[in-house]
Short mmCIF file of the C-alpha atoms (twelve columns), coordinates in Angstrom:
data_MODEL
# 
_entry.id   MODEL 
# 
loop_
_atom_site.group_PDB 
_atom_site.id 
_atom_site.type_symbol 
_atom_site.label_atom_id 
_atom_site.label_alt_id 
_atom_site.label_comp_id 
_atom_site.label_asym_id 
_atom_site.label_seq_id 
_atom_site.Cartn_x 
_atom_site.Cartn_y 
_atom_site.Cartn_z 
_atom_site.pdbx_PDB_model_num 
ATOM 1   C CA . MET A 1   -8.268  12.243  55.808  1 
ATOM 2   C CA . LYS A 2   -10.548 15.275  55.827  1 
ATOM 3   C CA . ILE A 3   -14.298 14.356  55.121  1 
ATOM 4   C CA . ASN A 4   -13.428 17.313  52.325  1 
ATOM 5   C CA . GLU A 5   -10.332 15.840  51.432  1 
ATOM 6   C CA . LYS A 6   -12.281 12.535  50.613  1 
ATOM 7   C CA . TRP A 7   -15.323 14.736  48.481  1 
ATOM 8   C CA . THR A 8   -12.539 16.331  46.568  1 
ATOM 9   C CA . LEU A 9   -10.718 12.869  45.457  1 
ATOM 10  C CA . PHE A 10  -15.107 11.836  45.248  1 
ATOM 11  C CA . LEU A 11  -15.743 14.692  42.728  1 
ATOM 12  C CA . ILE A 12  -12.221 14.616  40.636  1 
ATOM 13  C CA . ALA A 13  -12.396 11.199  40.173  1 
ATOM 14  C CA . THR A 14  -15.981 10.988  38.271  1 
ATOM 15  C CA . PHE A 15  -15.879 14.123  36.459  1 
ATOM 16  C CA . VAL A 16  -12.123 11.560  35.420  1 
ATOM 17  C CA . THR A 17  -14.224 8.602   34.201  1 
ATOM 18  C CA . PHE A 18  -16.919 11.348  32.630  1 
ATOM 19  C CA . PHE A 19  -15.487 12.793  30.361  1 
ATOM 20  C CA . GLY A 20  -12.950 9.764   29.061  1 
ATOM 21  C CA . ILE A 21  -16.441 8.194   28.049  1 
ATOM 22  C CA . ALA A 22  -18.812 11.223  26.927  1 
ATOM 23  C CA . ASP A 23  -14.157 11.559  24.932  1 
ATOM 24  C CA . THR A 24  -15.068 7.722   24.332  1 
ATOM 25  C CA . LEU A 25  -18.668 8.308   22.781  1 
ATOM 26  C CA . LEU A 26  -17.559 12.111  20.841  1 
ATOM 27  C CA . LYS A 27  -14.529 9.368   18.626  1 
ATOM 28  C CA . GLY A 28  -17.044 6.935   17.842  1 
ATOM 29  C CA . THR A 29  -19.455 8.992   16.444  1 
ATOM 30  C CA . GLN A 30  -17.179 11.127  14.441  1 
ATOM 31  C CA . SER A 31  -15.940 7.993   13.202  1 
ATOM 32  C CA . LEU A 32  -19.442 6.992   11.838  1 
ATOM 33  C CA . GLU A 33  -19.210 10.881  10.716  1 
ATOM 34  C CA . ASN A 34  -17.236 10.455  8.712   1 
ATOM 35  C CA . ALA A 35  -17.298 7.226   7.306   1 
ATOM 36  C CA . PRO A 36  -17.534 8.339   3.071   1 
ATOM 37  C CA . VAL A 37  -20.949 9.057   1.833   1 
ATOM 38  C CA . ASN A 38  -19.422 6.224   -0.906  1 
ATOM 39  C CA . GLU A 39  -20.906 3.141   0.567   1 
ATOM 40  C CA . ALA A 40  -18.268 1.050   -1.932  1 
ATOM 41  C CA . PHE A 41  -15.669 3.103   0.165   1 
ATOM 42  C CA . ASP A 42  -14.500 2.142   3.951   1 
ATOM 43  C CA . ASP A 43  -11.988 5.869   4.074   1 
ATOM 44  C CA . ILE A 44  -12.365 8.480   3.744   1 
ATOM 45  C CA . ASN A 45  -8.984  9.889   3.227   1 
ATOM 46  C CA . PHE A 46  -9.225  7.466   0.285   1 
ATOM 47  C CA . TYR A 47  -12.920 8.514   -1.055  1 
ATOM 48  C CA . LYS A 48  -11.456 12.335  -0.361  1 
ATOM 49  C CA . CYS A 49  -8.019  11.478  -3.207  1 
ATOM 50  C CA . VAL A 50  -10.438 9.693   -5.566  1 
ATOM 51  C CA . VAL A 51  -12.979 12.719  -5.278  1 
ATOM 52  C CA . ASP A 52  -10.768 15.441  -6.347  1 
ATOM 53  C CA . LYS A 53  -9.091  13.577  -8.376  1 
ATOM 54  C CA . TYR A 54  -12.202 13.469  -10.191 1 
ATOM 55  C CA . ASN A 55  -12.537 17.616  -10.132 1 
ATOM 56  C CA . ASN A 56  -9.248  17.638  -11.353 1 
ATOM 57  C CA . ASP A 57  -9.655  16.704  -14.276 1 
ATOM 58  C CA . ASN A 58  -13.171 17.582  -14.534 1 
ATOM 59  C CA . GLY A 59  -13.390 21.222  -13.504 1 
ATOM 60  C CA . THR A 60  -16.048 19.633  -10.984 1 
ATOM 61  C CA . GLU A 61  -15.935 21.703  -6.791  1 
ATOM 62  C CA . TYR A 62  -17.927 17.752  -5.112  1 
ATOM 63  C CA . ASP A 63  -17.905 17.787  -2.437  1 
ATOM 64  C CA . TYR A 64  -16.073 14.308  -1.065  1 
ATOM 65  C CA . LEU A 65  -18.793 14.622  2.122   1 
ATOM 66  C CA . SER A 66  -21.709 14.546  1.100   1 
ATOM 67  C CA . TYR A 67  -21.525 14.332  -2.613  1 
ATOM 68  C CA . SER A 68  -21.720 10.079  -3.535  1 
ATOM 69  C CA . MET A 69  -19.393 9.771   -7.006  1 
ATOM 70  C CA . THR A 70  -21.839 7.421   -8.830  1 
ATOM 71  C CA . ASN A 71  -20.062 4.808   -11.143 1 
ATOM 72  C CA . GLU A 72  -19.468 5.677   -14.438 1 
ATOM 73  C CA . GLU A 73  -17.710 8.633   -13.162 1 
ATOM 74  C CA . LEU A 74  -15.164 6.913   -10.669 1 
ATOM 75  C CA . ALA A 75  -14.884 4.896   -14.286 1 
ATOM 76  C CA . THR A 76  -13.480 8.073   -15.729 1 
ATOM 77  C CA . ILE A 77  -9.989  7.565   -13.993 1 
ATOM 78  C CA . LYS A 78  -7.154  6.945   -15.050 1 
ATOM 79  C CA . ASN A 79  -4.399  8.311   -13.092 1 
ATOM 80  C CA . LEU A 80  -5.057  7.991   -8.902  1 
ATOM 81  C CA . TYR A 81  -2.267  10.056  -6.961  1 
ATOM 82  C CA . CYS A 82  -2.732  9.177   -2.665  1 
ATOM 83  C CA . GLN A 83  1.596   9.520   -1.255  1 
ATOM 84  C CA . THR A 84  1.749   10.772  2.496   1 
ATOM 85  C CA . ASN A 85  -1.839  9.888   2.933   1 
ATOM 86  C CA . ASN A 86  -3.393  8.570   6.739   1 
ATOM 87  C CA . MET A 87  -4.934  5.937   3.743   1 
ATOM 88  C CA . VAL A 88  -6.069  2.299   5.992   1 
ATOM 89  C CA . THR A 89  -7.355  1.087   3.148   1 
ATOM 90  C CA . THR A 90  -7.965  1.506   -0.790  1 
ATOM 91  C CA . LYS A 91  -11.417 -0.452  -1.331  1 
ATOM 92  C CA . GLY A 92  -13.241 0.615   -3.436  1 
ATOM 93  C CA . ILE A 93  -11.192 1.082   -5.462  1 
ATOM 94  C CA . GLU A 94  -12.363 -1.738  -7.967  1 
ATOM 95  C CA . LEU A 95  -14.992 1.086   -9.302  1 
ATOM 96  C CA . LEU A 96  -12.633 2.187   -10.484 1 
ATOM 97  C CA . THR A 97  -12.220 0.126   -14.138 1 
ATOM 98  C CA . ASN A 98  -9.687  1.881   -15.881 1 
ATOM 99  C CA . LEU A 99  -7.241  2.932   -13.878 1 
ATOM 100 C CA . LYS A 100 -3.823  2.562   -15.074 1 
ATOM 101 C CA . TYR A 101 -1.964  4.311   -12.506 1 
ATOM 102 C CA . ALA A 102 -1.367  4.678   -9.241  1 
ATOM 103 C CA . ASP A 103 1.071   5.409   -6.307  1 
ATOM 104 C CA . PHE A 104 -0.186  5.246   -2.046  1 
ATOM 105 C CA . SER A 105 3.252   6.786   -1.242  1 
ATOM 106 C CA . TRP A 106 4.223   6.874   2.447   1 
ATOM 107 C CA . GLY A 107 1.520   6.670   4.042   1 
ATOM 108 C CA . THR A 108 0.045   3.701   6.239   1 
ATOM 109 C CA . LEU A 109 -1.345  1.371   4.598   1 
ATOM 110 C CA . THR A 110 -1.320  -3.212  5.494   1 
ATOM 111 C CA . THR A 111 -2.913  -4.099  3.241   1 
ATOM 112 C CA . VAL A 112 -3.965  -3.691  -0.177  1 
ATOM 113 C CA . ASP A 113 -5.543  -5.837  -3.378  1 
ATOM 114 C CA . VAL A 114 -5.567  -4.649  -7.071  1 
ATOM 115 C CA . SER A 115 -6.874  -7.492  -8.133  1 
ATOM 116 C CA . LYS A 116 -10.163 -6.222  -10.139 1 
ATOM 117 C CA . ASN A 117 -8.077  -3.584  -11.481 1 
ATOM 118 C CA . LYS A 118 -7.657  -5.509  -14.850 1 
ATOM 119 C CA . LEU A 119 -6.239  -1.995  -16.292 1 
ATOM 120 C CA . LEU A 120 -3.656  -1.448  -14.454 1 
ATOM 121 C CA . THR A 121 -0.094  -1.201  -15.706 1 
ATOM 122 C CA . GLU A 122 1.814   0.491   -12.743 1 
ATOM 123 C CA . LEU A 123 1.495   0.487   -8.397  1 
ATOM 124 C CA . ARG A 124 4.049   2.161   -6.538  1 
ATOM 125 C CA . VAL A 125 3.777   1.430   -2.446  1 
ATOM 126 C CA . VAL A 126 6.068   2.231   -1.469  1 
ATOM 127 C CA . ASP A 127 6.921   3.370   2.472   1 
ATOM 128 C CA . ASN A 128 4.489   2.346   3.827   1 
ATOM 129 C CA . GLN A 129 3.210   -0.903  6.133   1 
ATOM 130 C CA . LEU A 130 2.237   -3.427  4.020   1 
ATOM 131 C CA . THR A 131 1.563   -7.622  5.642   1 
ATOM 132 C CA . SER A 132 -0.486  -8.169  2.777   1 
ATOM 133 C CA . ILE A 133 -0.765  -7.428  -1.525  1 
ATOM 134 C CA . ASN A 134 -2.776  -8.476  -4.051  1 
ATOM 135 C CA . VAL A 135 -2.388  -7.879  -7.784  1 
ATOM 136 C CA . ASN A 136 -3.291  -11.458 -8.919  1 
ATOM 137 C CA . GLY A 137 -5.671  -10.675 -11.817 1 
ATOM 138 C CA . ALA A 138 -4.157  -8.004  -12.706 1 
ATOM 139 C CA . SER A 139 -2.304  -8.643  -15.757 1 
ATOM 140 C CA . ALA A 140 -1.634  -5.815  -17.880 1 
ATOM 141 C CA . LEU A 141 0.373   -4.678  -15.158 1 
ATOM 142 C CA . GLU A 142 4.158   -3.838  -16.073 1 
ATOM 143 C CA . LYS A 143 5.659   -1.988  -12.726 1 
ATOM 144 C CA . LEU A 144 5.377   -3.106  -9.300  1 
ATOM 145 C CA . LEU A 145 7.248   -1.333  -6.826  1 
ATOM 146 C CA . VAL A 146 6.864   -2.369  -2.846  1 
ATOM 147 C CA . THR A 147 9.741   -0.806  -1.364  1 
ATOM 148 C CA . LYS A 148 10.187  -0.477  2.419   1 
ATOM 149 C CA . ASN A 149 6.801   -3.410  3.540   1 
ATOM 150 C CA . GLN A 150 6.464   -5.003  5.723   1 
ATOM 151 C CA . LEU A 151 6.053   -8.876  3.226   1 
ATOM 152 C CA . SER A 152 6.716   -11.419 4.054   1 
ATOM 153 C CA . SER A 153 5.716   -13.507 0.962   1 
ATOM 154 C CA . ILE A 154 3.982   -11.318 -2.905  1 
ATOM 155 C CA . ASP A 155 2.479   -13.196 -5.751  1 
ATOM 156 C CA . VAL A 156 2.926   -11.743 -8.631  1 
ATOM 157 C CA . SER A 157 3.233   -15.515 -10.597 1 
ATOM 158 C CA . ASP A 158 -0.043  -13.582 -12.556 1 
ATOM 159 C CA . ASN A 159 1.260   -11.533 -14.151 1 
ATOM 160 C CA . LEU A 160 2.948   -12.045 -17.015 1 
ATOM 161 C CA . LEU A 161 3.284   -8.074  -18.184 1 
ATOM 162 C CA . LEU A 162 5.418   -8.096  -15.691 1 
ATOM 163 C CA . THR A 163 8.806   -5.476  -16.231 1 
ATOM 164 C CA . SER A 164 9.956   -3.770  -13.028 1 
ATOM 165 C CA . LEU A 165 9.890   -4.955  -9.910  1 
ATOM 166 C CA . SER A 166 10.956  -3.149  -6.894  1 
ATOM 167 C CA . VAL A 167 10.679  -5.371  -2.882  1 
ATOM 168 C CA . SER A 168 13.639  -4.464  -1.780  1 
ATOM 169 C CA . GLU A 169 12.979  -3.470  2.497   1 
ATOM 170 C CA . ASN A 170 10.854  -6.352  3.178   1 
ATOM 171 C CA . ASN A 171 10.469  -9.502  5.303   1 
ATOM 172 C CA . LEU A 172 10.754  -12.174 1.613   1 
ATOM 173 C CA . ASN A 173 12.273  -15.290 2.230   1 
ATOM 174 C CA . SER A 174 11.386  -17.034 -0.861  1 
ATOM 175 C CA . LEU A 175 10.830  -15.171 -4.847  1 
ATOM 176 C CA . ASP A 176 8.747   -16.382 -7.157  1 
ATOM 177 C CA . LEU A 177 9.627   -15.180 -10.928 1 
ATOM 178 C CA . THR A 178 9.298   -18.602 -13.145 1 
ATOM 179 C CA . ASN A 179 6.881   -16.869 -15.110 1 
ATOM 180 C CA . ASN A 180 7.830   -13.389 -15.244 1 
ATOM 181 C CA . LEU A 181 9.628   -13.520 -18.790 1 
ATOM 182 C CA . GLU A 182 9.295   -10.413 -19.426 1 
ATOM 183 C CA . LEU A 183 11.092  -9.220  -16.989 1 
ATOM 184 C CA . LEU A 184 14.173  -6.475  -17.582 1 
ATOM 185 C CA . GLU A 185 14.695  -4.897  -13.805 1 
ATOM 186 C CA . LEU A 186 14.775  -6.449  -10.345 1 
ATOM 187 C CA . SER A 187 15.921  -4.498  -7.235  1 
ATOM 188 C CA . ALA A 188 15.025  -7.558  -4.705  1 
ATOM 189 C CA . TYR A 189 17.707  -5.781  -1.274  1 
ATOM 190 C CA . ASP A 190 16.735  -6.806  2.192   1 
ATOM 191 C CA . ASN A 191 15.162  -9.549  2.596   1 
ATOM 192 C CA . LYS A 192 15.547  -12.456 4.021   1 
ATOM 193 C CA . LEU A 193 16.260  -14.671 0.897   1 
ATOM 194 C CA . THR A 194 18.066  -17.709 0.726   1 
ATOM 195 C CA . GLY A 195 18.475  -18.249 -2.525  1 
ATOM 196 C CA . LEU A 196 16.794  -17.514 -6.058  1 
ATOM 197 C CA . ASP A 197 15.653  -19.086 -9.369  1 
ATOM 198 C CA . LEU A 198 16.689  -16.595 -12.574 1 
ATOM 199 C CA . THR A 199 16.446  -19.304 -15.135 1 
ATOM 200 C CA . ASN A 200 13.184  -17.633 -16.715 1 
ATOM 201 C CA . ASN A 201 14.034  -14.888 -16.715 1 
ATOM 202 C CA . LEU A 202 16.492  -13.879 -19.497 1 
ATOM 203 C CA . LYS A 203 15.343  -10.278 -20.398 1 
ATOM 204 C CA . LEU A 204 16.845  -8.995  -16.877 1 
ATOM 205 C CA . SER A 205 19.257  -6.194  -17.216 1 
ATOM 206 C CA . SER A 206 19.185  -4.965  -13.522 1 
ATOM 207 C CA . ASN A 207 18.976  -6.390  -10.424 1 
ATOM 208 C CA . VAL A 208 20.164  -5.705  -7.010  1 
ATOM 209 C CA . ILE A 209 19.851  -8.396  -4.048  1 
ATOM 210 C CA . LYS A 210 21.769  -7.370  -0.774  1 
ATOM 211 C CA . SER A 211 21.748  -9.172  2.476   1 
ATOM 212 C CA . PRO A 212 20.718  -7.551  5.837   1 
ATOM 213 C CA . PHE A 213 23.721  -5.205  5.536   1 
ATOM 214 C CA . LYS A 214 24.320  -6.268  9.695   1 
ATOM 215 C CA . LYS A 215 23.990  -9.298  9.975   1 
ATOM 216 C CA . LYS A 216 25.882  -9.989  6.377   1 
ATOM 217 C CA . ARG A 217 24.062  -12.354 6.401   1 
ATOM 218 C CA . LYS A 218 25.940  -14.493 2.826   1 
ATOM 219 C CA . LEU A 219 22.490  -15.096 -0.291  1 
ATOM 220 C CA . TYR A 220 22.977  -18.596 -2.192  1 
ATOM 221 C CA . PHE A 221 21.945  -18.330 -5.489  1 
ATOM 222 C CA . LEU A 222 20.455  -21.239 -7.779  1 
ATOM 223 C CA . ASN A 223 20.952  -20.017 -11.587 1 
ATOM 224 C CA . TYR A 224 23.648  -17.601 -11.721 1 
ATOM 225 C CA . TYR A 225 24.085  -17.890 -15.189 1 
ATOM 226 C CA . ASN A 226 26.298  -14.492 -15.609 1 
ATOM 227 C CA . ARG A 227 23.370  -12.460 -16.128 1 
ATOM 228 C CA . TYR A 228 23.526  -9.670  -12.968 1 
ATOM 229 C CA . LYS A 229 24.832  -6.238  -14.247 1 
ATOM 230 C CA . TYR A 230 25.770  -6.017  -10.716 1 
ATOM 231 C CA . LEU A 231 25.057  -7.613  -6.808  1 
ATOM 232 C CA . VAL A 232 25.346  -5.326  -3.986  1 
ATOM 233 C CA . LEU A 233 26.032  -8.429  -0.793  1 
# 
């Protein structure tokens, strides 16, 4: 190989390395710059959704990049709509102490914790990437939709007022509804359930429990009692 060719290859390798390092540093700087100014929040997209909601409700024009909302302002938000939002976390939602309705559907969330949201009555986290969800402590919760996620377990034992539950298209191996005496609607198809005890759910009016279609897995019900409106297998 000629000297000129070697020199050219060396220069190319040097430029590639330099720009690779520069790009990494730039992305790190942008990440820091995009951190919410309110330190209770970690996700800039979630914080933007919260600030936008407050602005819409109050006619203000706060800039989510520069304004840090006060706890008093956050506590005024009762409904939150953050669909199709590339959020990673909802950290900070615990400061929305009067939140009653939240919809985070069609996003990229892997975990949600609303254990501090005592007044929350309806939560929708449909079609995300949830592997965990904490609704313990959300004692006012009446409707929970977490269809099409990656949940292998869910604990709703603390949600005594729950009337509607949709956990279809997850990876649930079991589902304990013993404490959910007010449950009226249940959707739990496309999971890995092998049994379901509905002895205490006397108000249950409709449910769909379906095994994976391709595998034709048979479901065994611990308690049947002919209370199902319809059953899809």
